[in-house]
PDB file of C-alpha atoms in Angstrom:
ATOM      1  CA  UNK R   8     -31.840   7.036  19.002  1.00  0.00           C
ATOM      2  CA  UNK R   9     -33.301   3.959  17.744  1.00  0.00           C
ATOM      3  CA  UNK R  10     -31.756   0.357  17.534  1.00  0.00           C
ATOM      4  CA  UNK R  11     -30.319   0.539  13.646  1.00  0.00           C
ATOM      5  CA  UNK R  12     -28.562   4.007  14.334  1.00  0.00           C
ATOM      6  CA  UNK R  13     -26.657   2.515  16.918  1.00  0.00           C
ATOM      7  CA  UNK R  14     -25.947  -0.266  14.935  1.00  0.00           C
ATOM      8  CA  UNK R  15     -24.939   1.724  11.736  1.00  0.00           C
ATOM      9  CA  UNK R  16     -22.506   3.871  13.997  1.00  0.00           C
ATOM     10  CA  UNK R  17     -20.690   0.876  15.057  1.00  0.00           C
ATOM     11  CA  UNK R  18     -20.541  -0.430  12.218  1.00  0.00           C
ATOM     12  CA  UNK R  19     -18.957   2.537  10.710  1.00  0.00           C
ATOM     13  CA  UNK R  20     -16.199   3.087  13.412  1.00  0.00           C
ATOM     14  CA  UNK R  21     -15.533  -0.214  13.267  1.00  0.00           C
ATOM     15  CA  UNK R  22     -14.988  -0.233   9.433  1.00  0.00           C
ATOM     16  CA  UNK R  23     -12.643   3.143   9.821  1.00  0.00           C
ATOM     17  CA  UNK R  24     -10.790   1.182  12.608  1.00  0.00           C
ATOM     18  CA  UNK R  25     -10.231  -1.711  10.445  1.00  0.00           C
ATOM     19  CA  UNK R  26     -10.119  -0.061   7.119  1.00  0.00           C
ATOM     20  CA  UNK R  27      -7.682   2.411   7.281  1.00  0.00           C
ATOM     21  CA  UNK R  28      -4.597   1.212   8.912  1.00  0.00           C
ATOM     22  CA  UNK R  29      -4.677  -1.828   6.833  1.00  0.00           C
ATOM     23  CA  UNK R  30      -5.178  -0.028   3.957  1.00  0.00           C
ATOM     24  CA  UNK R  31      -2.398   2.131   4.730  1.00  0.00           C
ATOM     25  CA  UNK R  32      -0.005  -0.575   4.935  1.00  0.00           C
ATOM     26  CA  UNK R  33      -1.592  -1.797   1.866  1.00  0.00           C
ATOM     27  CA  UNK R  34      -0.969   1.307   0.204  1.00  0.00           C
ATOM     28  CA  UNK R  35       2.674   1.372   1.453  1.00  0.00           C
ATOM     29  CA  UNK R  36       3.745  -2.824   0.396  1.00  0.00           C
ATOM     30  CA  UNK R  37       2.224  -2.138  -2.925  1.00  0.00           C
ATOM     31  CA  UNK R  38       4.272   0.770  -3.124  1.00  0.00           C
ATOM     32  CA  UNK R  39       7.580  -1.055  -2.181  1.00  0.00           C
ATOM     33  CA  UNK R  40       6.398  -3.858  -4.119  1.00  0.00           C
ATOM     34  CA  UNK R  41       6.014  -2.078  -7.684  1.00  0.00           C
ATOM     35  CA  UNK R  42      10.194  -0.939  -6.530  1.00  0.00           C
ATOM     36  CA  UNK R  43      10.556  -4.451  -6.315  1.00  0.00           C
ATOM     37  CA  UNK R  44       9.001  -5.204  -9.103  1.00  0.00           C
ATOM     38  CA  UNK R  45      10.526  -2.790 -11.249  1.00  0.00           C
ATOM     39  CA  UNK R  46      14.158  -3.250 -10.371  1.00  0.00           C
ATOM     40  CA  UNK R  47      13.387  -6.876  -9.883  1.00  0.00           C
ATOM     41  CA  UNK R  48      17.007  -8.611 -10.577  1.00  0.00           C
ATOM     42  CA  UNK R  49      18.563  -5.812  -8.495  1.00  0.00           C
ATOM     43  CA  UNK R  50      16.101  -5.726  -5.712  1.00  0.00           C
ATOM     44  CA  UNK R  51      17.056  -7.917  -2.390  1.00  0.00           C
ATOM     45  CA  UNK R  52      14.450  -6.596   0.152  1.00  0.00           C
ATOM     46  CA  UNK R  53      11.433  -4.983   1.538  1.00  0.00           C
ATOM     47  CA  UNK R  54      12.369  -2.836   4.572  1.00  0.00           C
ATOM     48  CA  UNK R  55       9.568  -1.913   7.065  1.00  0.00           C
ATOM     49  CA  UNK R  56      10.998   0.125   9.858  1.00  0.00           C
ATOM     50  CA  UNK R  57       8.415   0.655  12.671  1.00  0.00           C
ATOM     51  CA  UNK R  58      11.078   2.940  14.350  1.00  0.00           C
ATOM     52  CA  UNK R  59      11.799   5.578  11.989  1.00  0.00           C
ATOM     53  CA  UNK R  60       7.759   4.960  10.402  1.00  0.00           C
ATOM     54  CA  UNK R  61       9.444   4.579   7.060  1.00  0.00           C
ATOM     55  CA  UNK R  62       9.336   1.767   4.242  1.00  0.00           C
ATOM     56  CA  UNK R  63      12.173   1.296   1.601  1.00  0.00           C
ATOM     57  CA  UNK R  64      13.827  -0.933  -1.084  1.00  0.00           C
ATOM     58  CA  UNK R  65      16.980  -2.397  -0.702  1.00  0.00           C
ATOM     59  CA  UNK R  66      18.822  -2.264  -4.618  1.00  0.00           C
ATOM     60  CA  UNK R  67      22.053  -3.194  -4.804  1.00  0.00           C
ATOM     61  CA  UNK R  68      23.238  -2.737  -8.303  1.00  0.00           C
ATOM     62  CA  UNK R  69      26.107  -4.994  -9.965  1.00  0.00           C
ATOM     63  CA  UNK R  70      28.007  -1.751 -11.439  1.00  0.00           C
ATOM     64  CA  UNK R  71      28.418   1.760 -11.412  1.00  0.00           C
ATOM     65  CA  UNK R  72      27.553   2.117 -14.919  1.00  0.00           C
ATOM     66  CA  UNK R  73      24.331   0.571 -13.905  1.00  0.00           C
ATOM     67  CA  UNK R  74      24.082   2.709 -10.952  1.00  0.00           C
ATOM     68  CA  UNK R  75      24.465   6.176 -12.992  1.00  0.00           C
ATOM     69  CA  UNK R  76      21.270   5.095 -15.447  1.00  0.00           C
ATOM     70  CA  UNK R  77      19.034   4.794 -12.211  1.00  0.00           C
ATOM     71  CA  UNK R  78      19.526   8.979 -11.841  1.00  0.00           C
ATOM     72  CA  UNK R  79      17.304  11.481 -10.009  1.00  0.00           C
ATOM     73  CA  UNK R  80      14.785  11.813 -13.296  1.00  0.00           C
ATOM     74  CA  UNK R  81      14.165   7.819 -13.027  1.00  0.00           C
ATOM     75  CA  UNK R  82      13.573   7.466  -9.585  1.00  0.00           C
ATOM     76  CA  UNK R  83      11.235  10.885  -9.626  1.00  0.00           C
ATOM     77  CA  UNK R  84       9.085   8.935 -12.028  1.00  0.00           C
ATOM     78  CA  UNK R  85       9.347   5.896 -10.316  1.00  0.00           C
ATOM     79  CA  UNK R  86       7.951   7.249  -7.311  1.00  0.00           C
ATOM     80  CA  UNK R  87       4.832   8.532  -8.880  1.00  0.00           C
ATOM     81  CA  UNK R  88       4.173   5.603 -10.464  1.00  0.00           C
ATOM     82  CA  UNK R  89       4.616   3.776  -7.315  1.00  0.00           C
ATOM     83  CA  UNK R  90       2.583   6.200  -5.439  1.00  0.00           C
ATOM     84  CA  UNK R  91      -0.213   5.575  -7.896  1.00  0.00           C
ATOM     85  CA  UNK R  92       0.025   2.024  -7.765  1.00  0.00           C
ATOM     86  CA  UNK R  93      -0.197   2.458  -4.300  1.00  0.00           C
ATOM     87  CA  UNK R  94      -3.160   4.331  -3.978  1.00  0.00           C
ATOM     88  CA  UNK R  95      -5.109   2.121  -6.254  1.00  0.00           C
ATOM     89  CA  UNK R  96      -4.086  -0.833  -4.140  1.00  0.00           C
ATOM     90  CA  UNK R  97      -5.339   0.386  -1.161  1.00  0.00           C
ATOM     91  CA  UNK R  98      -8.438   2.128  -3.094  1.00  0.00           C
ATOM     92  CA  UNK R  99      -9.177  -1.435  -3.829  1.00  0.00           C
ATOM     93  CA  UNK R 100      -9.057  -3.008  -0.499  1.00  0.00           C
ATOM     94  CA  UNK R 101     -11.079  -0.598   1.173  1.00  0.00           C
ATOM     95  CA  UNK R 102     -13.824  -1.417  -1.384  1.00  0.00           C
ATOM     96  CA  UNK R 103     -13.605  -4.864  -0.951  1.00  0.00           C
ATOM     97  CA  UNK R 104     -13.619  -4.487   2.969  1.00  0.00           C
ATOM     98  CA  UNK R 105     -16.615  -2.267   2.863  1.00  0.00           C
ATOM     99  CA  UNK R 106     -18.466  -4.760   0.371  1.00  0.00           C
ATOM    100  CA  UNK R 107     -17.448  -7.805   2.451  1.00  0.00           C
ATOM    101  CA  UNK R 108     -18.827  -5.863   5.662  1.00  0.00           C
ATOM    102  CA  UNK R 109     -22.064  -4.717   3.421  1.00  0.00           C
ATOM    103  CA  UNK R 110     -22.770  -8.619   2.485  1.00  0.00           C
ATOM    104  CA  UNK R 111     -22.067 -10.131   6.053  1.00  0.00           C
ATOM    105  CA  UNK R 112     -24.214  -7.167   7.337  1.00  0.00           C
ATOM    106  CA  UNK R 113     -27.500  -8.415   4.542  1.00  0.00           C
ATOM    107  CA  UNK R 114     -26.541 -11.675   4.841  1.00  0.00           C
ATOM    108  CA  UNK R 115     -27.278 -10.983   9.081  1.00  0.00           C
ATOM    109  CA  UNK R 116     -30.729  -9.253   8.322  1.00  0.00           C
TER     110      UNK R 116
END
């Protein structure tokens, strides 16, 4: 195997080890940040819990009337949206990653 395989290979694992846990958690702020965003004067915090490997919004509405409007059919299309938003956010960084490691690796040659 010659010299530039090698070096490809690397490269590679080392973009997949980079790439994707970042752009996992990536894909999960975005997604807690569109909750944020949307439910912005309600929201109070991001929760990352490392324990349980989950991610939520804390909301604390003023009222109950307030309360009933956010029902099952709103947050169901809240989290698609969110998921989406997600996605695309972490779509993006992996593309930037991989054309940041494609110009350092040109700029090397």
């Amino acid at each position: 195997m010659n010299k530039l395989a090698i070096q490809t290979i690397l490269v590679v694992v080392l973009v997949v080890i980079l790439v994707i846990p970042s752009a996992l958690f990536i894909d999960i702020f975005s997604h807690e940040l569109y909750h944020v965003s949307k439910n912005k004067q309600y929201s109070e915090e991001i929760c990352l819990n490392i324990n349980d490997i989950t991610a939520y919004t804390i909301v604390n509405f003023p009222d109950y009337t307030t309360s009933l409007k956010y029902n099952e059919e709103v947050k169901d299309k809240e989290e698609v949206i969110a998921n989406r938003v997600g996605k695309i956010a972490s779509l993006i960084y992996a593309i930037l990653v991989i054309i940041i490691f494609s110009i350092i690796i040109y700029l090397k040659k």
